[in-house]
């Protein structure tokens, strides 16, 4: 059964550094999302991406964040100048249609 | 008032019991309603999704949506210890860019 994959599984970085989180969507999926989940808290929407552009973003998704599909397959989330409060699990989700989303296993980001 | 409210539990039931999980919401624009299961330190797994009001059944799971009361439910019949997980409700509008709002999740323990 096809699944969403994410790399790395765990990323440790120093405050102020840039990180790139990578996601490989399920083949032929058209809708892409990033979420984050701070330990013990709820899953929070960051951004949705469709037809090669951002379709919606939350108030969390400020200028520090960006997304792209650099090669038409991978879907990346870049966080510039990381802060301590960016430490969280980051989940990629993809869907063939807008009504279903399949989540990857997540990347745990630790900012020191 | 939060957009989506979900009792965090924990909810503990004996094996074989019928489990009822619920969420309330405040935004009448929500049209898509989803239930996810999340095991510890894993990504959410889509269980059920429903458009607008009504019931939907899939095996031991039944999802109900009552838009007039802004109330959704997930029932699990013949619960098993393997059902022990956190259950997340999620919902979004029919318009816009697919922003999905999650509840805080209810922790369920099914005792053998």
Tab-separated table of C-alpha atoms in Angstrom:
chain	number	residue	atom	x	y	z
A	1	UNK	CA	0.000	0.000	0.000
A	2	UNK	CA	1.496	3.375	-0.988
A	3	UNK	CA	2.329	5.754	1.806
A	4	UNK	CA	3.674	9.209	2.448
A	5	UNK	CA	7.306	9.229	3.518
A	6	UNK	CA	9.207	11.961	5.345
A	7	UNK	CA	12.880	12.612	5.927
A	8	UNK	CA	14.644	12.970	8.218
A	9	UNK	CA	12.781	11.244	11.012
A	10	UNK	CA	14.571	13.431	13.566
A	11	UNK	CA	16.376	16.715	12.987
A	12	UNK	CA	18.363	18.527	15.642
A	13	UNK	CA	19.436	22.077	14.891
A	14	UNK	CA	20.769	25.144	16.609
A	15	UNK	CA	18.583	28.181	17.105
A	16	UNK	CA	18.905	30.528	14.147
A	17	UNK	CA	19.769	27.797	11.650
A	18	UNK	CA	17.720	26.916	8.594
A	19	UNK	CA	16.157	23.477	8.194
A	20	UNK	CA	14.481	21.759	5.288
A	21	UNK	CA	11.995	18.993	5.930
A	22	UNK	CA	11.213	16.673	3.052
A	23	UNK	CA	8.141	14.733	2.080
A	24	UNK	CA	7.534	12.263	-0.725
A	25	UNK	CA	3.806	12.232	-1.470
A	26	UNK	CA	1.823	9.249	-2.614
A	27	UNK	CA	2.134	9.054	-6.365
A	28	UNK	CA	-0.603	10.956	-8.284
A	29	UNK	CA	-1.736	12.901	-5.235
A	30	UNK	CA	-2.466	16.523	-6.017
A	31	UNK	CA	-3.046	18.155	-2.637
A	32	UNK	CA	-0.252	18.701	-0.146
A	33	UNK	CA	-0.214	19.931	3.407
A	34	UNK	CA	2.094	20.599	6.307
A	35	UNK	CA	1.019	20.380	9.923
A	36	UNK	CA	2.853	20.611	13.182
A	37	UNK	CA	2.198	19.097	16.578
A	38	UNK	CA	3.969	20.451	19.618
A	39	UNK	CA	4.445	17.729	22.234
A	40	UNK	CA	1.196	17.139	24.104
A	41	UNK	CA	-0.761	19.585	21.970
A	42	UNK	CA	-3.114	19.315	19.047
A	43	UNK	CA	-2.276	18.988	15.378
A	44	UNK	CA	-2.079	22.466	13.845
A	45	UNK	CA	-2.531	23.328	10.186
A	46	UNK	CA	0.360	25.243	8.621
A	47	UNK	CA	-0.239	25.345	4.879
A	48	UNK	CA	-1.987	23.693	1.959
A	49	UNK	CA	-0.528	23.522	-1.540
A	50	UNK	CA	-2.314	22.716	-4.766
A	51	UNK	CA	-1.558	23.313	-8.422
A	52	UNK	CA	1.948	24.492	-7.581
A	53	UNK	CA	0.880	27.256	-5.282
A	54	UNK	CA	-0.152	27.855	-1.701
A	55	UNK	CA	-3.924	27.606	-1.423
A	56	UNK	CA	-4.192	28.549	2.238
A	57	UNK	CA	-1.898	29.191	5.171
A	58	UNK	CA	-2.407	29.682	8.877
A	59	UNK	CA	-1.246	32.569	11.019
A	60	UNK	CA	1.602	30.327	12.193
A	61	UNK	CA	2.969	30.162	8.638
A	62	UNK	CA	4.752	33.493	8.605
A	63	UNK	CA	7.726	34.708	6.559
A	64	UNK	CA	9.950	32.276	8.410
A	65	UNK	CA	8.325	29.381	6.543
A	66	UNK	CA	8.203	28.436	2.879
A	67	UNK	CA	7.129	25.424	0.840
A	68	UNK	CA	7.928	24.162	-2.612
A	69	UNK	CA	7.910	21.146	-4.893
A	70	UNK	CA	11.431	21.495	-6.264
A	71	UNK	CA	11.318	18.568	-8.667
A	72	UNK	CA	7.618	17.850	-9.091
A	73	UNK	CA	7.715	14.937	-6.661
A	74	UNK	CA	9.205	15.972	-3.329
A	75	UNK	CA	7.376	18.517	-1.206
A	76	UNK	CA	9.519	20.520	1.192
A	77	UNK	CA	9.023	22.790	4.168
A	78	UNK	CA	11.805	25.253	4.855
A	79	UNK	CA	12.106	27.006	8.188
A	80	UNK	CA	14.519	29.929	8.166
A	81	UNK	CA	16.187	31.054	11.369
A	82	UNK	CA	14.649	28.447	13.656
A	83	UNK	CA	13.451	29.382	17.125
A	84	UNK	CA	13.169	27.257	20.261
A	85	UNK	CA	9.395	27.268	19.905
A	86	UNK	CA	9.643	25.639	16.476
A	87	UNK	CA	10.472	22.360	18.213
A	88	UNK	CA	7.642	19.997	17.286
A	89	UNK	CA	6.620	17.073	15.116
A	90	UNK	CA	6.047	18.198	11.560
A	91	UNK	CA	3.674	16.116	9.490
A	92	UNK	CA	3.249	16.142	5.758
A	93	UNK	CA	-0.108	15.016	4.380
A	94	UNK	CA	-1.202	14.437	0.813
A	95	UNK	CA	-4.466	13.665	-0.931
A	96	UNK	CA	-5.786	12.712	-4.336
A	97	UNK	CA	-8.817	14.866	-3.658
A	98	UNK	CA	-9.453	17.685	-1.234
A	99	UNK	CA	-11.636	15.619	1.067
A	100	UNK	CA	-9.051	13.107	2.296
A	101	UNK	CA	-5.548	13.513	3.652
A	102	UNK	CA	-2.989	10.815	4.300
A	103	UNK	CA	-0.308	11.645	6.796
A	104	UNK	CA	3.335	10.729	6.811
A	105	UNK	CA	5.149	9.479	9.915
A	106	UNK	CA	6.455	12.933	10.759
A	107	UNK	CA	9.790	14.629	11.359
A	108	UNK	CA	10.676	15.463	14.910
A	109	UNK	CA	12.429	18.838	14.957
A	110	UNK	CA	14.437	19.772	18.007
A	111	UNK	CA	15.809	23.307	18.198
A	112	UNK	CA	18.548	23.827	20.789
B	1	UNK	CA	-14.968	29.755	22.152
B	2	UNK	CA	-12.665	27.277	20.422
B	3	UNK	CA	-13.538	26.325	16.859
B	4	UNK	CA	-13.394	22.620	17.690
B	5	UNK	CA	-13.776	21.154	21.170
B	6	UNK	CA	-12.946	17.593	22.096
B	7	UNK	CA	-12.727	16.023	25.530
B	8	UNK	CA	-9.118	14.846	25.972
B	9	UNK	CA	-10.126	11.955	28.250
B	10	UNK	CA	-8.603	9.558	28.997
B	11	UNK	CA	-11.453	7.186	28.296
B	12	UNK	CA	-11.000	3.661	29.599
B	13	UNK	CA	-13.335	0.820	28.549
B	14	UNK	CA	-13.305	-2.967	28.746
B	15	UNK	CA	-12.702	-5.013	25.633
B	16	UNK	CA	-15.906	-5.507	23.639
B	17	UNK	CA	-17.516	-2.271	24.787
B	18	UNK	CA	-19.080	0.274	22.464
B	19	UNK	CA	-17.062	3.466	22.498
B	20	UNK	CA	-18.543	6.885	21.798
B	21	UNK	CA	-16.233	9.768	20.934
B	22	UNK	CA	-17.509	13.266	20.294
B	23	UNK	CA	-16.615	16.743	19.142
B	24	UNK	CA	-18.480	20.004	19.046
B	25	UNK	CA	-17.683	22.931	16.821
B	26	UNK	CA	-18.670	26.543	16.444
B	27	UNK	CA	-18.083	27.335	12.759
B	28	UNK	CA	-21.249	26.594	10.781
B	29	UNK	CA	-19.210	26.761	7.550
B	30	UNK	CA	-17.571	23.402	8.265
B	31	UNK	CA	-18.775	20.825	5.764
B	32	UNK	CA	-16.155	18.064	5.806
B	33	UNK	CA	-15.740	16.044	8.966
B	34	UNK	CA	-12.981	13.518	9.566
B	35	UNK	CA	-11.844	11.143	12.269
B	36	UNK	CA	-8.226	10.156	12.636
B	37	UNK	CA	-6.500	7.668	14.893
B	38	UNK	CA	-3.045	8.500	16.189
B	39	UNK	CA	-0.734	6.121	17.981
B	40	UNK	CA	1.998	7.537	20.166
B	41	UNK	CA	4.674	9.352	18.158
B	42	UNK	CA	3.059	8.397	14.830
B	43	UNK	CA	1.223	10.333	12.164
B	44	UNK	CA	-2.590	10.517	12.215
B	45	UNK	CA	-4.326	7.769	10.274
B	46	UNK	CA	-7.564	8.603	8.488
B	47	UNK	CA	-10.459	6.453	9.728
B	48	UNK	CA	-13.599	8.072	8.392
B	49	UNK	CA	-14.706	11.164	6.564
B	50	UNK	CA	-18.183	12.532	6.025
B	51	UNK	CA	-19.499	15.361	3.927
B	52	UNK	CA	-22.255	17.443	5.526
B	53	UNK	CA	-24.759	15.668	7.784
B	54	UNK	CA	-25.641	12.036	8.195
B	55	UNK	CA	-24.157	8.712	9.150
B	56	UNK	CA	-21.401	6.653	7.624
B	57	UNK	CA	-20.421	3.123	8.582
B	58	UNK	CA	-17.207	1.227	7.911
B	59	UNK	CA	-16.761	-2.075	9.662
B	60	UNK	CA	-16.790	-1.503	13.412
B	61	UNK	CA	-16.753	2.285	12.989
B	62	UNK	CA	-19.729	4.613	12.547
B	63	UNK	CA	-19.418	8.351	12.090
B	64	UNK	CA	-22.342	10.678	12.705
B	65	UNK	CA	-22.683	14.358	11.921
B	66	UNK	CA	-25.432	16.563	13.304
B	67	UNK	CA	-24.937	19.969	11.761
B	68	UNK	CA	-27.968	21.468	13.479
B	69	UNK	CA	-26.295	20.808	16.839
B	70	UNK	CA	-22.739	21.274	15.533
B	71	UNK	CA	-21.897	17.873	16.980
B	72	UNK	CA	-20.050	14.916	15.508
B	73	UNK	CA	-19.524	11.435	16.872
B	74	UNK	CA	-17.495	8.331	16.220
B	75	UNK	CA	-18.733	4.985	17.524
B	76	UNK	CA	-16.500	1.965	17.800
B	77	UNK	CA	-18.260	-1.370	18.237
B	78	UNK	CA	-16.668	-4.440	19.806
B	79	UNK	CA	-13.659	-2.409	20.895
B	80	UNK	CA	-10.294	-4.172	20.964
B	81	UNK	CA	-7.074	-3.447	22.888
B	82	UNK	CA	-5.530	-2.540	19.511
B	83	UNK	CA	-8.017	0.347	19.331
B	84	UNK	CA	-6.150	2.003	22.196
B	85	UNK	CA	-4.917	5.281	20.706
B	86	UNK	CA	-5.748	8.952	20.520
B	87	UNK	CA	-8.736	9.782	18.314
B	88	UNK	CA	-8.758	13.133	16.586
B	89	UNK	CA	-11.727	14.819	15.012
B	90	UNK	CA	-11.001	17.250	12.192
B	91	UNK	CA	-13.093	19.460	9.979
B	92	UNK	CA	-12.924	22.058	7.273
B	93	UNK	CA	-15.026	24.333	5.087
B	94	UNK	CA	-16.226	23.451	1.614
B	95	UNK	CA	-14.628	26.597	0.224
B	96	UNK	CA	-11.256	28.194	0.561
B	97	UNK	CA	-7.892	26.515	0.615
B	98	UNK	CA	-8.514	23.284	2.535
B	99	UNK	CA	-7.446	24.486	5.975
B	100	UNK	CA	-8.308	21.673	8.379
B	101	UNK	CA	-8.914	22.252	12.071
B	102	UNK	CA	-8.230	19.425	14.492
B	103	UNK	CA	-9.633	18.747	17.915
B	104	UNK	CA	-7.269	18.135	20.790
B	105	UNK	CA	-7.832	14.367	20.611
B	106	UNK	CA	-9.360	11.866	23.046
B	107	UNK	CA	-7.073	9.203	24.520
B	108	UNK	CA	-8.791	5.819	24.521
B	109	UNK	CA	-7.666	2.784	26.489
B	110	UNK	CA	-9.332	-0.567	25.828
B	111	UNK	CA	-8.567	-3.051	28.575
B	112	UNK	CA	-8.276	-6.759	27.772
